[in-house]
XYZ file of C-alpha atoms in Angstrom:
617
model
C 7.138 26.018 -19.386
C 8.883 23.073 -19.780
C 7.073 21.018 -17.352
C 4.378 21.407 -19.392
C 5.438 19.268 -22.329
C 7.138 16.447 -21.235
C 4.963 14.311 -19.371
C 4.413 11.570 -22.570
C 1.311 10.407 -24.501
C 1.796 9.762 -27.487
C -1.960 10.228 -28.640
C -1.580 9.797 -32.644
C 1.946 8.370 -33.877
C 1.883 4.753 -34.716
C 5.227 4.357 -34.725
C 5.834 6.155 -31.647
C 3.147 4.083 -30.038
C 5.269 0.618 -31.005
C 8.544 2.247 -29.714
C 9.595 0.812 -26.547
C 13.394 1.159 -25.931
C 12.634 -0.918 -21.900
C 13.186 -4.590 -22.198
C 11.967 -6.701 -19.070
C 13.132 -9.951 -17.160
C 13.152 -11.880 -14.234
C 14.907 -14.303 -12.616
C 14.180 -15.961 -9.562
C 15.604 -18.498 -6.620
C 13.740 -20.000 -3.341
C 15.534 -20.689 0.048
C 13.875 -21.617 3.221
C 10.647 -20.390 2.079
C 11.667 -16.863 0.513
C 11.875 -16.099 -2.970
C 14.341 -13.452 -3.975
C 14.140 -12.389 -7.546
C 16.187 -10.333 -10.093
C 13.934 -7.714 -11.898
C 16.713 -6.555 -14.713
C 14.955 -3.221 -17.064
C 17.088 -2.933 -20.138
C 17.104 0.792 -21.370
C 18.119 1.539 -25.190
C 20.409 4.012 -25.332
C 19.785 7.323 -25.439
C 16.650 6.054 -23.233
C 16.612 6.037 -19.596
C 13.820 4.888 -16.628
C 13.250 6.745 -13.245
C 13.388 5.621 -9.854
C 10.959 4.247 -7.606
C 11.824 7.529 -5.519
C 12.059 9.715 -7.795
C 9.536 12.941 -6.964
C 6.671 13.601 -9.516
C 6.734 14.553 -12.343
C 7.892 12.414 -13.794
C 6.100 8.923 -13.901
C 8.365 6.927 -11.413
C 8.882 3.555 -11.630
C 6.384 0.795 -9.454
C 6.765 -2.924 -9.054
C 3.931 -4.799 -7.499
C 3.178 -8.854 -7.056
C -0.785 -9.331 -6.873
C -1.164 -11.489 -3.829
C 2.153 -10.767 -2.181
C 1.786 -9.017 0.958
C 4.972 -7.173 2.389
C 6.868 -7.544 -0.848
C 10.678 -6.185 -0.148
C 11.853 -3.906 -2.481
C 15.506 -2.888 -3.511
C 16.685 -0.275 -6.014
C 20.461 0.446 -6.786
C 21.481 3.908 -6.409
C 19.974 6.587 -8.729
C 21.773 8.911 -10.692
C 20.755 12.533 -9.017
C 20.582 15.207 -12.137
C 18.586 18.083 -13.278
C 15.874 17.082 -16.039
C 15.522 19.550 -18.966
C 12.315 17.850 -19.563
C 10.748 18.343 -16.311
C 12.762 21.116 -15.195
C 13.082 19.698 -11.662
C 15.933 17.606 -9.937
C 15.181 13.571 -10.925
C 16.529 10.511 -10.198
C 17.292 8.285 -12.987
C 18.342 5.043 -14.645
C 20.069 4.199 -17.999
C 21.380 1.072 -19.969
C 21.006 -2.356 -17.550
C 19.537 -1.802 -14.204
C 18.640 -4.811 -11.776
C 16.020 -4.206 -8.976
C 15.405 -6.946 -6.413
C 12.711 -8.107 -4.453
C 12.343 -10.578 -1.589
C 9.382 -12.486 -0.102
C 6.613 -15.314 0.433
C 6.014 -15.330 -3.902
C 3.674 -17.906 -4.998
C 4.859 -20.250 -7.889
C 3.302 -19.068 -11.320
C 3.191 -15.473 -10.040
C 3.835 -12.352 -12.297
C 5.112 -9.047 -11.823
C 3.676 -5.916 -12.758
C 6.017 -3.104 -13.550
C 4.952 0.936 -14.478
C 7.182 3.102 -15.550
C 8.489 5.622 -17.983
C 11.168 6.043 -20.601
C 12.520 9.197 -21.894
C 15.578 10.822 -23.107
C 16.789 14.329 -22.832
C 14.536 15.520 -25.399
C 11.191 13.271 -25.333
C 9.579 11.271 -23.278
C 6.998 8.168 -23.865
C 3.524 7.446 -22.561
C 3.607 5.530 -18.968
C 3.824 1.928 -19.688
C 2.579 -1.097 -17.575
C 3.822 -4.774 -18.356
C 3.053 -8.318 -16.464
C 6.828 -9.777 -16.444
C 6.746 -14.236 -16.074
C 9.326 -14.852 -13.793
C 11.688 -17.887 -14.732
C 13.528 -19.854 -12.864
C 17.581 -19.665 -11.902
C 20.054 -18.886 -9.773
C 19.954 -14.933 -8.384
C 23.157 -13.296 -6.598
C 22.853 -11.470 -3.310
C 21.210 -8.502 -2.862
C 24.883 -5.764 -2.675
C 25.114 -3.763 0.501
C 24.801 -0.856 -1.740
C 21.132 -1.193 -2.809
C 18.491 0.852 -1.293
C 15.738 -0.682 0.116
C 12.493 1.613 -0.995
C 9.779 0.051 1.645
C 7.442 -3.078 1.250
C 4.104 -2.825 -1.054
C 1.346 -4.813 0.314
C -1.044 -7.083 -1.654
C -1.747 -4.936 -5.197
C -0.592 -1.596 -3.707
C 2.601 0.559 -4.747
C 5.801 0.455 -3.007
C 6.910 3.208 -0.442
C 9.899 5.489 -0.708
C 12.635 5.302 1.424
C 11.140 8.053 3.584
C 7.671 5.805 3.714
C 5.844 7.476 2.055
C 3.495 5.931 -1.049
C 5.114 7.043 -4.579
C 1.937 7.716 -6.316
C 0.171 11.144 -5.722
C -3.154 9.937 -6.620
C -3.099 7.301 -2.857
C -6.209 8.763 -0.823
C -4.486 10.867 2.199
C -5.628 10.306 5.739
C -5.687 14.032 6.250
C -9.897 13.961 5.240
C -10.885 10.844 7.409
C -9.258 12.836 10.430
C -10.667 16.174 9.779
C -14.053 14.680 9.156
C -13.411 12.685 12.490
C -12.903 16.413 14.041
C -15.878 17.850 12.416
C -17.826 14.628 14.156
C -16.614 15.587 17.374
C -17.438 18.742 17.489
C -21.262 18.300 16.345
C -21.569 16.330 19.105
C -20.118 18.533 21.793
C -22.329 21.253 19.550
C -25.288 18.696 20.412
C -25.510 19.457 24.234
C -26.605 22.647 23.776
C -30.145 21.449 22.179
C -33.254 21.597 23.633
C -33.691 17.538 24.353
C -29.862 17.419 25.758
C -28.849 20.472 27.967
C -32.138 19.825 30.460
C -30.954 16.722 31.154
C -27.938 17.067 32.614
C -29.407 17.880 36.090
C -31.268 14.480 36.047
C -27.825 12.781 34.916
C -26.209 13.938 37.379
C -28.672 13.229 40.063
C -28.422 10.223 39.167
C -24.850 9.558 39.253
C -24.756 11.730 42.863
C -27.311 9.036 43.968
C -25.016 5.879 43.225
C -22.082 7.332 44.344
C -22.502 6.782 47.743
C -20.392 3.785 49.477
C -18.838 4.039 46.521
C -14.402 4.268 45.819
C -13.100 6.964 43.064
C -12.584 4.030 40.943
C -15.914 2.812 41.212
C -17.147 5.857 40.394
C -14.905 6.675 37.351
C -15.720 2.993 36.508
C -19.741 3.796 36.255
C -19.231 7.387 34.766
C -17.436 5.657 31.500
C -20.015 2.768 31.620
C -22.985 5.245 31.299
C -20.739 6.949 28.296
C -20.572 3.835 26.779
C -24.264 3.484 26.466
C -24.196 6.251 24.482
C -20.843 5.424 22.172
C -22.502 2.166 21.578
C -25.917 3.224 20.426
C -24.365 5.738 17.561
C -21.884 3.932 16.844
C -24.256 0.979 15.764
C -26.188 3.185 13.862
C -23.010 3.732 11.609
C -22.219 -0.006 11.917
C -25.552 -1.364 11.179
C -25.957 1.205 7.752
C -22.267 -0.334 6.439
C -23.267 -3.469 7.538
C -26.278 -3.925 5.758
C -25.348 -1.719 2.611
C -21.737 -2.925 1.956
C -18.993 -0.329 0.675
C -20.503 0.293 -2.573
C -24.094 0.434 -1.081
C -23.041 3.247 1.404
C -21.431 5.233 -1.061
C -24.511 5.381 -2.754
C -27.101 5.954 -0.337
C -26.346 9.734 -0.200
C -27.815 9.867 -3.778
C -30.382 7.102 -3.532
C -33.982 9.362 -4.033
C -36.049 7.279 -1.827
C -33.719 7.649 1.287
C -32.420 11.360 0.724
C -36.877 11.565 1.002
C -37.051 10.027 4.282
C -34.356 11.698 5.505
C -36.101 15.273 4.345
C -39.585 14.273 5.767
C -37.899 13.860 9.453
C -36.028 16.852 8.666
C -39.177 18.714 7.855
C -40.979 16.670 11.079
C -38.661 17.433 13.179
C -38.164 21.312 12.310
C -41.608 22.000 12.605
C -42.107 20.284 16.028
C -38.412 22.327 16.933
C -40.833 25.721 16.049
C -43.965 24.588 18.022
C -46.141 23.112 16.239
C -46.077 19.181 17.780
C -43.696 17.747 20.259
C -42.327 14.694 19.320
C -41.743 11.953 21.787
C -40.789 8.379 22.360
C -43.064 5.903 23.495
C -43.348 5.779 27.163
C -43.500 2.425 27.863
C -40.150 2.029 26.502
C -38.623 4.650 28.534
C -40.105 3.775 31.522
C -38.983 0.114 30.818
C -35.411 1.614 30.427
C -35.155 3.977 33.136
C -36.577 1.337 35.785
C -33.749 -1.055 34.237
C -31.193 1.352 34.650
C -32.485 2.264 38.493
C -30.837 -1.114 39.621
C -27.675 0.627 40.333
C -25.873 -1.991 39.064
C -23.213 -1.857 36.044
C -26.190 -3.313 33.517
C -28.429 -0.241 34.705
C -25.511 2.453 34.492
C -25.199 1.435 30.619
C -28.949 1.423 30.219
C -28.901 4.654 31.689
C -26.670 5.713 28.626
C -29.249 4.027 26.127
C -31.885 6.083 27.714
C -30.538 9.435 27.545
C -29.466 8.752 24.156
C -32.972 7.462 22.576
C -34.772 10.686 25.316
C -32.246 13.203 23.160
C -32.705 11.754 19.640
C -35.434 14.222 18.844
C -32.947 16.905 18.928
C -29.614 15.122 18.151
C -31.327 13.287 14.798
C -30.377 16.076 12.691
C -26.905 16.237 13.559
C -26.810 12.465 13.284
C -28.733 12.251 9.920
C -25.891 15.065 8.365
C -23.181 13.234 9.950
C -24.041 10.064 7.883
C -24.764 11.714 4.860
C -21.702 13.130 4.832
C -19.668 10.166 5.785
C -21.152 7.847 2.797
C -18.955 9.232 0.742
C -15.920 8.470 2.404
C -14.353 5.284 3.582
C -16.803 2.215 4.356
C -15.776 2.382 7.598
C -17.006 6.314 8.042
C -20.057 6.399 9.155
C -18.989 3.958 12.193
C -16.265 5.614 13.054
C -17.990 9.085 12.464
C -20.536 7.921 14.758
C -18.072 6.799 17.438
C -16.556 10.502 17.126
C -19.653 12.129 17.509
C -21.013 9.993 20.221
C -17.573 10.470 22.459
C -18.103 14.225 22.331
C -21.694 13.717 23.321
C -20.846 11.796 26.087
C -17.062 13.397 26.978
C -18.809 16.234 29.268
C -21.293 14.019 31.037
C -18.055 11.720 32.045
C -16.688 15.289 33.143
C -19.513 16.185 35.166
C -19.839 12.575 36.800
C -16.293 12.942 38.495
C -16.876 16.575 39.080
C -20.565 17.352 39.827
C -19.473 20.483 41.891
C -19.168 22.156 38.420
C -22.592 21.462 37.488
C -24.188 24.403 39.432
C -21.557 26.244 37.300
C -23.674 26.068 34.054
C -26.515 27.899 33.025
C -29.861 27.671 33.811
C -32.537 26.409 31.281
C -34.868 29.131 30.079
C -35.471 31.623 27.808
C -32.001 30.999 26.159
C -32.953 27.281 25.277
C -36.211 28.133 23.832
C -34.562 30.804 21.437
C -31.955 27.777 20.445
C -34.938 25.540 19.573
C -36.630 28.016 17.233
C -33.292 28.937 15.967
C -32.634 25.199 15.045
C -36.227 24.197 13.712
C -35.057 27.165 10.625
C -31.835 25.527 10.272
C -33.357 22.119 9.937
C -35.731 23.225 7.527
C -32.889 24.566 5.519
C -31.139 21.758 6.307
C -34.042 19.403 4.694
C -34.475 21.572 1.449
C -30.779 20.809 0.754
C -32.022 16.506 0.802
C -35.065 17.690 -1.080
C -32.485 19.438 -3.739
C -30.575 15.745 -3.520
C -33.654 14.240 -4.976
C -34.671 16.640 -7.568
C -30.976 16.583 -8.880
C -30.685 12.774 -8.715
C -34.182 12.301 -10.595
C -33.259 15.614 -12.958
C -36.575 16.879 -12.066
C -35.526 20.380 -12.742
C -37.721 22.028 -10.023
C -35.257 22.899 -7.187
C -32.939 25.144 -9.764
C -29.712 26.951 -8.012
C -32.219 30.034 -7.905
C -34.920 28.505 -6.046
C -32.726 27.334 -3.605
C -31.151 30.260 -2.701
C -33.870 32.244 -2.594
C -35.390 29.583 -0.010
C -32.375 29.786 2.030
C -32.414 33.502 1.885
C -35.668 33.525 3.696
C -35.043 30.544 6.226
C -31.549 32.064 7.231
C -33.281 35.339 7.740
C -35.952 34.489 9.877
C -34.114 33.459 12.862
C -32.177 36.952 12.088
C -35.459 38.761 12.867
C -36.630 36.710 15.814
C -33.774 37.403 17.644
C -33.791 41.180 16.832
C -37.179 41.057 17.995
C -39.060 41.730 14.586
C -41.081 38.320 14.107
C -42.489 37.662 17.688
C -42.437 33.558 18.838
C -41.796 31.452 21.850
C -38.201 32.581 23.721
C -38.578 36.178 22.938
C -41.273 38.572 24.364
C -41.772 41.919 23.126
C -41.010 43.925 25.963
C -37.451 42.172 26.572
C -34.005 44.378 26.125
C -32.272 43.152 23.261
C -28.979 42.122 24.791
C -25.389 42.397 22.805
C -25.202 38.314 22.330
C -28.705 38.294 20.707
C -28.081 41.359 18.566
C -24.703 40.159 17.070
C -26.396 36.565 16.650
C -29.319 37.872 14.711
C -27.131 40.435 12.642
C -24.783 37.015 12.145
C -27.743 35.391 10.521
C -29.053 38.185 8.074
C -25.248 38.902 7.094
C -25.216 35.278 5.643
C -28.557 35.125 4.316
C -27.675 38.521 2.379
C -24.231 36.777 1.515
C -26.216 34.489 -0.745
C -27.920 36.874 -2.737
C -25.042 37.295 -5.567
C -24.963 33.509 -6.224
C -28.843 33.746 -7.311
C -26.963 35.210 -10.640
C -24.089 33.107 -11.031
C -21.729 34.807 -8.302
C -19.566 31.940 -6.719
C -20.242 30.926 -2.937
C -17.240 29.853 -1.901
C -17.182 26.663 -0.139
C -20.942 26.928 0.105
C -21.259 25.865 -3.385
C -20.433 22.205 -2.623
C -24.289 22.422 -0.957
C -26.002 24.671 -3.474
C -27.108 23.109 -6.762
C -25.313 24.040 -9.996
C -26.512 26.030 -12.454
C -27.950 24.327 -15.383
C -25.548 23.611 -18.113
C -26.537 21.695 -21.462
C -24.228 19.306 -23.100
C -21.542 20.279 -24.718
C -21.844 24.103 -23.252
C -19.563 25.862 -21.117
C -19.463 25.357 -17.628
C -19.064 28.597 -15.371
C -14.993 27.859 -15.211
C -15.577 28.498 -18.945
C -14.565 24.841 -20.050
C -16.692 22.603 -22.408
C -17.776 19.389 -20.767
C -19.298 15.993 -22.360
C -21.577 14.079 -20.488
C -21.511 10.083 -19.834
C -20.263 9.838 -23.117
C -16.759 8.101 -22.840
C -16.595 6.689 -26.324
C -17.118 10.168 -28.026
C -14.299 12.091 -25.600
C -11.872 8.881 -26.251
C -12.842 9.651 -30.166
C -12.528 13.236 -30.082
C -9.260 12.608 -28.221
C -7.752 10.600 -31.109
C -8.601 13.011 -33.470
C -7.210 16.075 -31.966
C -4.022 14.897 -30.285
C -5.327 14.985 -26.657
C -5.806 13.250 -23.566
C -8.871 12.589 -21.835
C -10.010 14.292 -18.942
C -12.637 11.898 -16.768
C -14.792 12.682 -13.924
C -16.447 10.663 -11.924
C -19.146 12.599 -10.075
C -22.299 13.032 -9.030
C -25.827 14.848 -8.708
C -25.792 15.210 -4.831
C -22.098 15.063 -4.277
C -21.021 17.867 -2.456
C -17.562 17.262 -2.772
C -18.133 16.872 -6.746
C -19.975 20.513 -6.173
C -17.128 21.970 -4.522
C -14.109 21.078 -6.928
C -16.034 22.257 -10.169
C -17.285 25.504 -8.455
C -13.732 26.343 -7.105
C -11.027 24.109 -7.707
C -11.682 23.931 -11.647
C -12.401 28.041 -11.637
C -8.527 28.791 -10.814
C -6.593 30.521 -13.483
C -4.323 27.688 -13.272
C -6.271 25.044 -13.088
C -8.903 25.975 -15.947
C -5.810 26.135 -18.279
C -4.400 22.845 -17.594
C -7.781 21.438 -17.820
C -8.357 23.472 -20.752
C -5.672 20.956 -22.855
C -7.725 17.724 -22.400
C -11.349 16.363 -23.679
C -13.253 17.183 -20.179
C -15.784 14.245 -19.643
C -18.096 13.944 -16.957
C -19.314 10.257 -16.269
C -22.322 10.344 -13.523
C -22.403 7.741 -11.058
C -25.425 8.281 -8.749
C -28.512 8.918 -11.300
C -31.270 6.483 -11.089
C -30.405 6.198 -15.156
C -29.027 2.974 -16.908
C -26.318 5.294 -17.834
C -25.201 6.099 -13.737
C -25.461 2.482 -13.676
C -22.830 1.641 -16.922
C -20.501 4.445 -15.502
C -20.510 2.922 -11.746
C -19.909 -0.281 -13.376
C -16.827 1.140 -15.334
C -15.829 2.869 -12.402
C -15.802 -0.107 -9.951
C -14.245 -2.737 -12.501
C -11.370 -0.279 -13.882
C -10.129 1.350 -10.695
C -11.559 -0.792 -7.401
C -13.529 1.910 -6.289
C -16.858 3.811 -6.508
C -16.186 6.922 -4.318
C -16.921 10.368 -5.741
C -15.404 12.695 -6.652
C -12.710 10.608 -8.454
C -10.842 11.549 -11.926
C -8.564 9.981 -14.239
C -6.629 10.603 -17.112
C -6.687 8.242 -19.892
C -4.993 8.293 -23.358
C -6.869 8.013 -26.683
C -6.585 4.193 -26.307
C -8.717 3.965 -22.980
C -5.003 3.192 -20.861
C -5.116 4.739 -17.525
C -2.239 7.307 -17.196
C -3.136 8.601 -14.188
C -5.652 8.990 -11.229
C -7.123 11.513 -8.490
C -9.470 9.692 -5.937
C -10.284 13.013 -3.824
C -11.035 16.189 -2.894
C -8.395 18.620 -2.542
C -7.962 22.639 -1.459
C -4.225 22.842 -2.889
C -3.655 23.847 -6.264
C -0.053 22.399 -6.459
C -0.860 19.265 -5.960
C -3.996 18.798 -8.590
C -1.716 20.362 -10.898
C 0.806 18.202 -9.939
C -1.685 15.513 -11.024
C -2.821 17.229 -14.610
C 0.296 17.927 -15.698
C 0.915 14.333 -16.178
C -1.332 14.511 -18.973
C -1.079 18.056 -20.147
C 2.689 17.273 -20.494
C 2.521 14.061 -22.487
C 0.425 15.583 -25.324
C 2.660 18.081 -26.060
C 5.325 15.761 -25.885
C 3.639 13.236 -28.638
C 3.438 16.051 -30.765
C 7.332 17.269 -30.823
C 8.069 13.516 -31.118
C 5.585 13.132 -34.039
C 7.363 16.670 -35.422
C 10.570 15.105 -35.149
C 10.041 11.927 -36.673
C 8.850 13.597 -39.523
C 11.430 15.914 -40.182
């Protein structure tokens, strides 16, 4: 496949590395506070460039202004033709070719250009150049250019159809599903013990200051009271990226000390869920509360919301201590906004209820039901807690919670509430006289049927998407992996060295001990036929970023300082000489598109060596 060759690095040709057939200038004028320059790219013949809209492969070509914000962007029209090389439809560029761009440009400013140059038989590695701008006079921008979007401060331009050129920009597809997920955990949340009873006393009290009271009034106080309950989660999330900063609350999800404390409530809290303390608040400060929010007035309604939310934390902690677990590794802004999600769907049926009370004699009555759900959850917890206890032991490569182990606890925790609801292990919510109803029987046959689903991974079997929580199995350096690929660890120098002396790129990823998402691309993104053989074609590195090592440290470091960012999972593909050739900053389910991704290096390797064939005969 031709695709497969022609994406250049040139990994061991010295005279192929000092070929470079683009020549660079600029030219620039100022009116009434704009600059417009004249970017001119002069291709040797047989050489050409590709456009800024060009699809990928191949590399297209960027222009960015560090600084500039809502740089303008013009590109004459592309020649449209098939490309042997790529075997795709490209749009290209040969001989002189003058881009333009237009905005508020700082004196002394530079532009930096990316781009590749190939002809119909080879292609070159991805090149990036700062171009000085001189002054002179520049010519009007022809009707006939295109204008391919505006690139903000240090970011790529957009196409024409506004979308971002490079493949490797973080898509907006995660924050919104994890958004979703937040939602629905804390609609999920009213059906725990501490929430569902007190929906009667909500209510009552909302049927109490209703009274003299308009529609509006009433809608007025129902949102108020949510609001009490928006505010305190979503200051939970604000106060942890607050105080921890971006790169602090990207690593607290490793960080030993805190994936403790959050097992040790975990553990508290499961074991008061199955009967063996009640945990409570201190009365004083929920009496203070609830006699604040008895005023009737709008300062009381949100109190009321406080209240309820600190009466259900007992039960709602768990939810809330996953949800910003998960959301460290995301966005700084995630675990405020994931808060805000989960809070509104907390709060979204008590609004509902507080303009329609009539409905509440509609829901069920407390009883049996809810006791069953809070033995149900104090197992789940406690599996739950074993997975932040696993965090730990993989952080601090302790070696004690193996893949094995941890199965074989969550075998037995995921069974448990299987046999309590069939009947067979007698606690609180089930008595042993009671008909076993159809909702119980499915539920408990639901729970054994995953617990017995986890058996094959005690010997190596994959998971599925499960395996992003279950450790990995123990690999040694330099040994395969279970994708059947040979992986370094934090040891960039030696891949970078290797890479030189074997004609091949180098495969980098940054990941983690306790990084689910890290779990779940090795365990089933890398394991795809197609996938493993792509990645099979580069030195595979793994750089850890969230040990409490001096090496996690030096990789975080590198990570930070060479590509702005410290999120895992994130991978890059660099040539032999340490230049970045292209990057990955996410998960992802689709196979095209990673591909899409390695074949920019795969490509370029076998590229350099029918260039390096050619030169020398």
């Amino acid at each position: 496949m031709r695709a497969a060759l022609l994406l250049a690095v040139l990994a061991f040709s010295l005279p192929a590395q000092r070929l470079d057939p683009v020549q660079w200038s600029a030219l620039s004028s100022t009116a009434d506070g704009q600059t417009v320059i004249q970017l001119t790219a002069t291709a040797e013949e047989p050489w050409h460039l590709y456009s800024m809209t060009t699809p990928r492969p191949p590399i297209a070509t960027t222009v960015k202004i560090e600084g500039v914000e809502d740089l303008e962007i013009f590109q004459p029209e592309p020649v449209r033709k098939f490309d042997p090389n790529f075997d795709v439809e490209t749009e290209t560029y040969e001989g002189k070719i003058i881009f333009f761009l237009k905005g508020s440009i700082p004196a002394g400013s530079k532009i930096s250009v990316r781009y590749q140059a190939c002809t119909d038989t080879q292609c070159l590695p991805p090149r990036k150049k700062e171009i000085e701008i001189a002054q002179g006079t520049v010519p009007e921008i022809p009707d006939s250019y295109i204008q391919v979007g505006k690139s903000s401060a240090g970011q790529a331009p957009a196409t024409a159809s506004g979308s971002a050129v490079p493949v490797d920009q973080p898509a907006d597809e995660g924050l919104l599903q994890f958004l979703l997920i937040a939602f629905g955990l804390g609609i999920a949340a009213i059906f725990t013990p501490c929430v569902f009873p007190m929906i009667p006393i909500t209510m009552s009290f909302f049927l109490g200051q209703s009274e003299g009271r308009s529609r509006s009034q009433q809608i007025f106080q129902a949102a108020l009271f949510c609001l009490g309950i928006i505010v305190l989660f979503t200051l939970l999330g604000f106060t942890l990226t607050a105080l921890l900063g971006a790169s602090g609350v990207i690593q607290i999800a490793s960080n030993p000390w805190v994936n403790s404390f959050i097992a040790i409530i975990f553990i508290a809290l499961s074991l008061s869920m199955l009967g063996a303390f009640e945990i409570t608040l201190p009365s004083g400060l929920l009496t203070k509360l609830n006699s604040a929010s008895g005023s009737g007035s709008s300062i009381g309604t949100l109190l009321m919301g406080l209240t309820f939310s600190l009466t259900s934390f007992a039960c709602v902690g768990p939810f809330v201590g996953t949800l910003l677990a998960a959301s460290v590794t995301g966005d700084k802004l995630q675990p405020t906004l994931g808060m805000a999600a989960f809070a509104s769907g907390l709060a979204l049926p008590f609004f509902f209820l507080a303009l329609f009370p009539s409905y509440l004699n509609r829901l069920p009555r407390s009883g049996g039901w809810l006791a069953r759900v809070k033995v149900i959850m104090g197992f789940v917890v406690l599996a739950i807690a074993l997975k932040y206890i696993a965090n730990v032991d993989q952080v601090l490569q302790l070696e004690f919670v193996t893949r094995e182990r941890f199965l074989a606890s969550w075998i037995v925790l995921f069974s448990l509430p299987g046999l309590y609801l069939l009947g067979l292990l007698p606690m609180e919510g089930v008595k042993r006289d009671e008909n076993l109803g159809i909702g119980r029987l499915l539920s408990g046959t639901a729970f054994l049927v995953f617990a017995v689903s986890l058996i094959p991974g005690m010997s190596g079997g994959k998971l599925g998407d499960l395996d992003a929580y279950v450790p990995l199995a123990k690999q040694s350096q330099g040994s395969e992996s279970s994708s059947g690929l040979v992986w370094m660890k934090n040891d960039l120098p030696g891949a970078l060295a290797k890479a030189q002396a074997e004609g091949k790129m180098v495969f980098v990823n940054f990941t983690g001990y306790a990084c689910t998402n890290c779990h779940w691309m090795k365990a089933n993104m890398f394991t795809r036929p197609e996938i493993r053989e792509a990645l099979s074609k580069f030195v595979l590195v793994e750089l850890y970023t969230d040990g409490t090592d001096a090496e996690s440290e030096k990789n975080q470091i590198l990570q930070e300082s060479k590509f702005q960012t410290v999120a895992i999972p994130f991978y890059a593909i660099l040539d032999p000489e340490e230049k970045v050739v292209a990057t990955f900053p996410r998960l992802t389910k689709s196979s095209d598109e990673y591909l899409e991704f390695l074949n920019q290096g795969t490509a370029g390797v076998q590229t350099a060596t029918i260039g390096i064939r050619r030169n020398l005969f």
